[in-house]
Amino acid sequence: HYIGQKTFFYDRDRSGNDRLLSFQIWYPALKDSTEKNPFRTSEVIASASKFLGMPIFATSYFSAIESHSIPDVHAQTEQQFPVLIYNHGYGGFTQVYQTVFEDLVSHGYIVVSIGHENESALLIKDNGDVISNTPDNEFYAKRAPELTGSEIGRWQSVILFSDNTEENSEAYAEMLKITPLHNESTRLWESDTRAAILKLKEINDTNDTLKGIFDFNRMGIMGHSLGGATAGQMCSVNSPFKAGINLDGFQFGDLFQSRLEVPFMFVSSNRAEDRYLRAGTFMERAAEDCYQVALKGFSHDNFTDLKYIIEGDKNAMELQRALIKGFYDKYLKEKPIDLKDLENKYNQLKITFVKEEDS
């Protein structure tokens, strides 16, 4: 499919949850065009570079890279498409995983990426203007101390190294006690996600470009880091989603007091020999199929475009595309796929699978 892209922005009076709401939609488009969006606009580059403390000369060329996304082109309307919601990592923004979004859309998905007031590096308005953020803002800065210090390091180390489910569960219980602000942020991002879904339903009913293309009976959710925790948060009781993925995120929020009610996949970086996020606590309690995936040689920022663009790790991006697409093809499009087969193609992959009946 050709790939269209539109941006939507709502102020606090119109968002539905008293917060600024910004999201971008990538969707199967009716026709191709020579007018493609740049990979990043100069405004986005300047804002993101400032937030990350990177010199702008190191990233300014991103505006010269052409994406595959066609701005505001009319969507294909002869069918409805499954909807994938994405939440970025803490301090990220809506375009950080665009290379994966575009691949998914080309294979018949709609991807909606959500920004978060105070905690995204920037928010993009529907006219292309950028609302810049800084890590020095009070809301953002007060969360940083929760992730430093020996106490949280002790419990996170257990989660990263121990295969004992009892130890994993104890470590999560203790970690969640000392990270109330990250738990609060997970709930705020859940609120933003629910607000975005309501707006998508309005768009599906009334927007001339996108009317009628959303299949809300086949929705999935995924996210990176805190966005991954948001995915887990939203795949428990009364979930609007049919499947979800946590990409390299400690599972903050309320899932520890509940259980996964839909098929789910925990994906973890595995840079060091045996260091990856153990998800045994959540897999053991899951009501549906659940996966633990460790990606050897991956670091936390492998789950963004930045790693791909700066280091040119094409194989890592191909692997992520295959893994994510395979999971949603299986659980949203009901294709007869065995994800374990990917281990034969990619030796970086290690997949542990718990079937529904084993939970």
Short mmCIF file of C-alpha atoms in Angstrom, two decimals:
data_model
loop_
_atom_site.label_atom_id
_atom_site.label_comp_id
_atom_site.label_asym_id
_atom_site.label_seq_id
_atom_site.Cartn_x
_atom_site.Cartn_y
_atom_site.Cartn_z
CA HIS A 1 0.00 0.00 0.00
CA TYR A 2 1.00 3.61 -0.49
CA ILE A 3 1.34 5.48 2.81
CA GLY A 4 -0.61 8.57 3.82
CA GLN A 5 0.00 10.69 6.91
CA LYS A 6 -2.13 13.21 8.81
CA THR A 7 -1.61 15.03 12.11
CA PHE A 8 -4.32 15.98 14.61
CA PHE A 9 -4.04 18.38 17.55
CA TYR A 10 -6.59 19.29 20.23
CA ASP A 11 -6.25 21.90 22.96
CA ARG A 12 -7.32 21.11 26.52
CA ASP A 13 -10.88 22.32 25.93
CA ARG A 14 -11.38 19.88 23.03
CA SER A 15 -9.25 16.87 23.97
CA GLY A 16 -11.73 15.18 26.26
CA ASN A 17 -9.31 14.69 29.18
CA ASP A 18 -8.21 18.29 29.97
CA ARG A 19 -4.75 17.74 28.48
CA LEU A 20 -3.16 18.75 25.20
CA LEU A 21 -3.67 15.90 22.74
CA SER A 22 -1.52 15.41 19.66
CA PHE A 23 -1.36 12.31 17.49
CA GLN A 24 -0.20 11.38 14.02
CA ILE A 25 -1.85 8.80 11.77
CA TRP A 26 -0.15 6.74 9.07
CA TYR A 27 -2.65 4.93 6.83
CA PRO A 28 -3.00 3.05 3.50
CA ALA A 29 -3.32 5.72 0.82
CA LEU A 30 -5.30 5.78 -2.40
CA LYS A 31 -2.44 6.83 -4.67
CA ASP A 32 1.26 7.59 -4.80
CA SER A 33 2.76 11.06 -5.00
CA THR A 34 6.12 12.65 -5.60
CA GLU A 35 5.33 14.97 -2.68
CA LYS A 36 6.58 12.96 0.30
CA ASN A 37 7.10 14.28 3.82
CA PRO A 38 10.72 14.76 4.87
CA PHE A 39 11.88 12.18 7.39
CA ARG A 40 11.89 15.03 9.92
CA THR A 41 11.02 18.69 9.42
CA SER A 42 13.57 21.31 10.43
CA GLU A 43 11.26 22.38 13.29
CA VAL A 44 11.09 18.85 14.68
CA ILE A 45 14.85 18.39 14.30
CA ALA A 46 15.62 21.61 16.16
CA SER A 47 13.22 20.84 19.00
CA ALA A 48 14.25 17.19 19.41
CA SER A 49 17.97 18.01 19.25
CA LYS A 50 17.62 20.66 21.93
CA PHE A 51 15.65 18.30 24.19
CA LEU A 52 18.24 15.51 23.77
CA GLY A 53 21.21 17.86 24.13
CA MET A 54 22.50 16.95 20.68
CA PRO A 55 24.25 19.45 18.39
CA ILE A 56 21.90 20.30 15.56
CA PHE A 57 24.59 19.81 12.92
CA ALA A 58 24.59 16.11 13.80
CA THR A 59 20.92 15.67 12.87
CA SER A 60 20.11 18.52 10.48
CA TYR A 61 20.47 16.24 7.44
CA PHE A 62 17.36 14.32 8.56
CA SER A 63 15.28 16.99 6.77
CA ALA A 64 16.97 16.01 3.48
CA ILE A 65 15.86 12.37 3.82
CA GLU A 66 12.56 11.63 2.10
CA SER A 67 10.11 9.46 3.99
CA HIS A 68 7.56 7.20 2.30
CA SER A 69 4.67 9.20 3.81
CA ILE A 70 2.41 11.33 1.61
CA PRO A 71 0.84 14.27 3.48
CA ASP A 72 -2.96 14.46 3.62
CA VAL A 73 -3.55 12.11 0.67
CA HIS A 74 -6.96 10.43 0.51
CA ALA A 75 -7.10 7.03 2.20
CA GLN A 76 -8.06 3.78 0.55
CA THR A 77 -11.73 3.40 1.39
CA GLU A 78 -12.69 0.09 -0.19
CA GLN A 79 -11.92 -1.72 3.07
CA GLN A 80 -11.32 -1.18 6.78
CA PHE A 81 -7.87 -1.71 8.25
CA PRO A 82 -6.69 -2.93 11.68
CA VAL A 83 -5.59 -0.09 13.96
CA LEU A 84 -2.31 -0.05 15.89
CA ILE A 85 -1.81 2.51 18.67
CA TYR A 86 1.77 3.48 19.56
CA ASN A 87 3.13 5.32 22.62
CA HIS A 88 6.79 6.37 22.52
CA GLY A 89 9.36 6.13 25.31
CA TYR A 90 9.78 8.79 27.98
CA GLY A 91 11.02 12.00 26.36
CA GLY A 92 10.36 10.69 22.85
CA PHE A 93 7.89 11.99 20.28
CA THR A 94 5.39 10.67 17.76
CA GLN A 95 7.81 10.08 14.87
CA VAL A 96 10.55 8.13 16.66
CA TYR A 97 9.51 4.75 15.18
CA GLN A 98 8.38 5.93 11.77
CA THR A 99 10.45 3.37 9.83
CA VAL A 100 8.41 0.61 11.49
CA PHE A 101 5.11 2.51 11.13
CA GLU A 102 5.57 2.88 7.39
CA ASP A 103 6.36 -0.80 6.95
CA LEU A 104 3.23 -1.81 8.88
CA VAL A 105 1.03 0.55 6.88
CA SER A 106 2.44 -0.76 3.61
CA HIS A 107 1.13 -4.19 4.70
CA GLY A 108 -2.39 -2.98 5.49
CA TYR A 109 -2.42 -1.46 8.99
CA ILE A 110 -3.28 1.98 10.31
CA VAL A 111 -0.77 3.29 12.88
CA VAL A 112 -1.64 6.06 15.34
CA SER A 113 1.24 7.52 17.37
CA ILE A 114 0.33 9.61 20.43
CA GLY A 115 2.21 12.49 22.06
CA HIS A 116 1.99 13.37 25.76
CA GLU A 117 1.86 16.81 27.34
CA ASN A 118 4.89 17.64 29.55
CA GLU A 119 6.57 14.27 28.86
CA SER A 120 7.11 14.17 25.09
CA ALA A 121 10.15 15.98 23.73
CA LEU A 122 7.75 17.88 21.48
CA LEU A 123 4.17 17.92 20.28
CA ILE A 124 3.32 18.44 16.61
CA LYS A 125 0.28 20.53 15.69
CA ASP A 126 -1.91 19.85 12.68
CA ASN A 127 -0.38 22.81 10.81
CA GLY A 128 3.16 21.47 11.35
CA ASP A 129 4.08 23.86 14.15
CA VAL A 130 5.94 22.33 17.08
CA ILE A 131 5.37 22.79 20.80
CA SER A 132 8.82 22.29 22.28
CA ASN A 133 9.54 20.77 25.66
CA THR A 134 12.60 20.71 27.89
CA PRO A 135 13.73 18.06 30.38
CA ASP A 136 14.01 20.90 32.89
CA ASN A 137 10.25 21.39 33.06
CA GLU A 138 8.98 20.72 36.56
CA PHE A 139 6.69 17.83 35.64
CA TYR A 140 9.40 15.97 33.72
CA ALA A 141 12.33 16.74 36.00
CA LYS A 142 10.73 15.52 39.23
CA ARG A 143 10.38 12.01 37.75
CA ALA A 144 14.08 11.52 37.01
CA PRO A 145 15.19 10.85 40.63
CA GLU A 146 12.87 7.83 40.84
CA LEU A 147 15.15 5.92 38.46
CA THR A 148 18.45 6.59 40.21
CA GLY A 149 19.89 5.30 43.44
CA SER A 150 20.82 1.94 44.87
CA GLU A 151 17.35 0.86 46.00
CA ILE A 152 15.69 0.90 42.61
CA GLY A 153 18.90 -0.43 41.08
CA ARG A 154 18.70 -3.45 43.34
CA TRP A 155 15.14 -4.36 42.30
CA GLN A 156 15.65 -3.61 38.62
CA SER A 157 18.72 -5.82 38.65
CA VAL A 158 16.59 -8.75 39.85
CA ILE A 159 14.09 -8.11 37.05
CA LEU A 160 16.92 -8.00 34.53
CA PHE A 161 18.81 -11.11 35.65
CA SER A 162 16.67 -13.55 37.67
CA ASP A 163 14.60 -16.31 36.03
CA ASN A 164 12.92 -17.09 39.34
CA THR A 165 9.30 -15.91 39.06
CA GLU A 166 8.96 -15.44 42.84
CA GLU A 167 12.00 -13.17 42.88
CA ASN A 168 10.73 -11.35 39.80
CA SER A 169 7.35 -10.75 41.42
CA GLU A 170 8.89 -9.48 44.66
CA ALA A 171 11.20 -7.16 42.73
CA TYR A 172 8.31 -5.70 40.75
CA ALA A 173 6.25 -5.17 43.93
CA GLU A 174 9.12 -3.30 45.58
CA MET A 175 10.02 -1.30 42.46
CA LEU A 176 6.43 -0.12 42.01
CA LYS A 177 6.34 1.11 45.63
CA ILE A 178 9.21 3.50 45.04
CA THR A 179 8.13 4.78 41.60
CA PRO A 180 4.73 6.42 42.22
CA LEU A 181 5.33 9.15 39.63
CA HIS A 182 6.11 6.66 36.86
CA ASN A 183 2.96 4.77 37.79
CA GLU A 184 1.06 8.07 37.62
CA SER A 185 2.54 8.82 34.18
CA THR A 186 1.48 5.39 32.92
CA ARG A 187 -2.10 6.21 33.97
CA LEU A 188 -1.91 9.65 32.33
CA TRP A 189 -0.72 8.06 29.09
CA GLU A 190 -3.58 5.58 29.34
CA SER A 191 -5.93 8.57 29.63
CA ASP A 192 -4.36 10.19 26.56
CA THR A 193 -4.72 6.91 24.65
CA ARG A 194 -8.39 6.55 25.53
CA ALA A 195 -8.99 10.18 24.56
CA ALA A 196 -7.24 9.56 21.22
CA ILE A 197 -9.43 6.51 20.51
CA LEU A 198 -12.56 8.59 21.01
CA LYS A 199 -11.20 11.20 18.58
CA LEU A 200 -10.37 8.46 16.07
CA LYS A 201 -14.00 7.36 16.14
CA GLU A 202 -15.06 10.93 15.36
CA ILE A 203 -12.51 11.08 12.55
CA ASN A 204 -13.76 7.77 11.18
CA ASP A 205 -17.30 9.19 11.06
CA THR A 206 -16.64 12.67 9.70
CA ASN A 207 -13.17 13.24 8.22
CA ASP A 208 -13.27 13.50 4.42
CA THR A 209 -9.81 11.96 4.01
CA LEU A 210 -10.08 9.07 6.50
CA LYS A 211 -13.80 8.37 6.77
CA GLY A 212 -14.72 4.72 7.30
CA ILE A 213 -11.25 3.13 7.19
CA PHE A 214 -10.75 2.24 10.87
CA ASP A 215 -11.56 -1.29 12.03
CA PHE A 216 -12.04 -0.76 15.77
CA ASN A 217 -12.80 -4.45 16.27
CA ARG A 218 -9.17 -5.19 15.36
CA MET A 219 -7.08 -2.86 17.46
CA GLY A 220 -3.60 -3.50 18.81
CA ILE A 221 -1.34 -1.41 21.01
CA MET A 222 2.43 -1.19 21.35
CA GLY A 223 4.94 1.15 22.90
CA HIS A 224 8.56 1.68 23.85
CA SER A 225 9.78 1.98 27.44
CA LEU A 226 7.06 3.87 29.37
CA GLY A 227 4.94 3.56 26.25
CA GLY A 228 5.42 -0.20 26.55
CA ALA A 229 4.20 -0.06 30.14
CA THR A 230 1.16 1.83 28.84
CA ALA A 231 0.50 -1.01 26.42
CA GLY A 232 0.56 -3.53 29.26
CA GLN A 233 -1.62 -1.25 31.39
CA MET A 234 -4.26 -1.20 28.64
CA CYS A 235 -4.31 -4.92 27.89
CA SER A 236 -5.80 -6.02 31.21
CA VAL A 237 -9.44 -5.82 32.31
CA ASN A 238 -11.97 -4.48 29.75
CA SER A 239 -9.26 -3.81 27.20
CA PRO A 240 -10.30 -2.18 23.91
CA PHE A 241 -7.38 -4.03 22.29
CA LYS A 242 -7.02 -7.53 20.84
CA ALA A 243 -3.23 -7.75 21.29
CA GLY A 244 -0.32 -5.73 22.68
CA ILE A 245 3.47 -5.34 22.75
CA ASN A 246 5.78 -3.83 25.38
CA LEU A 247 9.06 -2.84 23.71
CA ASP A 248 11.80 -2.77 26.35
CA GLY A 249 9.81 -1.20 29.16
CA PHE A 250 9.69 -1.96 32.88
CA GLN A 251 6.01 -2.62 33.52
CA PHE A 252 5.04 0.43 35.59
CA GLY A 253 1.39 1.11 36.35
CA ASP A 254 -1.33 -1.23 37.57
CA LEU A 255 -0.85 -4.45 35.59
CA PHE A 256 0.96 -6.00 38.56
CA GLN A 257 -2.36 -5.96 40.48
CA SER A 258 -4.22 -7.41 37.50
CA ARG A 259 -3.41 -9.72 34.58
CA LEU A 260 -3.11 -9.64 30.81
CA GLU A 261 -6.42 -10.50 29.17
CA VAL A 262 -5.28 -10.48 25.51
CA PRO A 263 -2.29 -11.97 23.63
CA PHE A 264 0.81 -10.00 24.56
CA MET A 265 4.52 -9.85 23.78
CA PHE A 266 7.30 -8.49 26.00
CA VAL A 267 10.32 -7.56 23.88
CA SER A 268 13.61 -6.75 25.61
CA SER A 269 17.02 -5.47 24.61
CA ASN A 270 19.82 -7.90 25.47
CA ARG A 271 23.06 -6.00 25.10
CA ALA A 272 24.96 -7.92 27.79
CA GLU A 273 25.17 -11.72 27.97
CA ASP A 274 22.21 -12.43 30.25
CA ARG A 275 20.74 -8.98 30.92
CA TYR A 276 17.19 -8.57 29.68
CA LEU A 277 13.78 -7.72 31.14
CA ARG A 278 12.27 -10.86 32.65
CA ALA A 279 8.48 -10.89 32.31
CA GLY A 280 7.76 -14.12 34.18
CA THR A 281 5.43 -12.45 36.68
CA PHE A 282 3.08 -11.26 33.94
CA MET A 283 3.45 -14.30 31.70
CA GLU A 284 2.54 -16.68 34.52
CA ARG A 285 -0.70 -14.80 35.22
CA ALA A 286 -1.68 -14.12 31.58
CA ALA A 287 -5.12 -15.26 30.47
CA GLU A 288 -4.04 -15.50 26.81
CA ASP A 289 -0.93 -16.32 24.80
CA CYS A 290 2.12 -14.46 26.10
CA TYR A 291 5.67 -14.13 24.77
CA GLN A 292 9.03 -13.09 26.15
CA VAL A 293 11.46 -12.01 23.41
CA ALA A 294 15.11 -11.12 24.03
CA LEU A 295 17.03 -9.44 21.20
CA LYS A 296 20.76 -10.12 21.50
CA GLY A 297 23.00 -7.12 20.87
CA PHE A 298 20.14 -4.64 21.16
CA SER A 299 20.29 -1.60 23.41
CA HIS A 300 17.32 0.44 24.65
CA ASP A 301 17.53 2.94 21.79
CA ASN A 302 17.47 0.20 19.14
CA PHE A 303 13.68 0.57 19.37
CA THR A 304 13.78 3.99 17.70
CA ASP A 305 14.70 5.38 14.28
CA LEU A 306 17.68 7.20 15.76
CA LYS A 307 19.77 4.06 16.13
CA TYR A 308 19.01 3.06 12.56
CA ILE A 309 19.77 6.45 11.03
CA ILE A 310 22.96 7.19 12.97
CA GLU A 311 24.49 3.69 13.01
CA GLY A 312 22.83 2.21 9.95
CA ASP A 313 21.75 -1.03 11.67
CA LYS A 314 19.51 -2.23 8.86
CA ASN A 315 19.31 -5.82 10.11
CA ALA A 316 18.05 -4.70 13.51
CA MET A 317 15.26 -2.68 11.90
CA GLU A 318 14.32 -5.54 9.57
CA LEU A 319 14.11 -7.90 12.57
CA GLN A 320 11.79 -5.56 14.47
CA ARG A 321 9.55 -5.11 11.45
CA ALA A 322 9.27 -8.88 11.00
CA LEU A 323 8.60 -9.54 14.69
CA ILE A 324 5.96 -6.84 15.16
CA LYS A 325 4.21 -7.51 11.86
CA GLY A 326 4.23 -11.27 12.50
CA PHE A 327 2.66 -10.83 15.94
CA TYR A 328 -0.17 -8.60 14.71
CA ASP A 329 -0.70 -10.68 11.57
CA LYS A 330 -1.27 -13.64 13.87
CA TYR A 331 -3.57 -12.02 16.40
CA LEU A 332 -5.34 -9.28 14.42
CA LYS A 333 -5.43 -10.80 10.94
CA GLU A 334 -5.64 -14.40 12.22
CA LYS A 335 -2.91 -15.72 9.95
CA PRO A 336 -1.46 -19.19 10.77
CA ILE A 337 1.91 -17.92 12.00
CA ASP A 338 4.34 -19.54 14.44
CA LEU A 339 6.49 -16.70 15.77
CA LYS A 340 9.11 -19.20 16.94
CA ASP A 341 9.97 -19.70 13.26
CA LEU A 342 11.61 -16.26 13.35
CA GLU A 343 14.38 -17.74 15.51
CA ASN A 344 15.53 -19.74 12.49
CA LYS A 345 15.83 -16.59 10.38
CA TYR A 346 17.27 -14.21 12.98
CA ASN A 347 19.87 -15.64 15.35
CA GLN A 348 19.57 -12.53 17.55
CA LEU A 349 16.10 -13.68 18.64
CA LYS A 350 15.29 -15.75 21.68
CA ILE A 351 11.55 -16.38 22.14
CA THR A 352 9.84 -17.92 25.17
CA PHE A 353 6.16 -18.69 24.70
CA VAL A 354 3.45 -19.43 27.25
CA LYS A 355 0.24 -20.78 25.74
CA GLU A 356 -3.14 -19.75 27.08
CA GLU A 357 -3.85 -23.23 28.44
CA ASP A 358 -0.52 -23.27 30.29
CA SER A 359 -1.19 -20.03 32.18
#
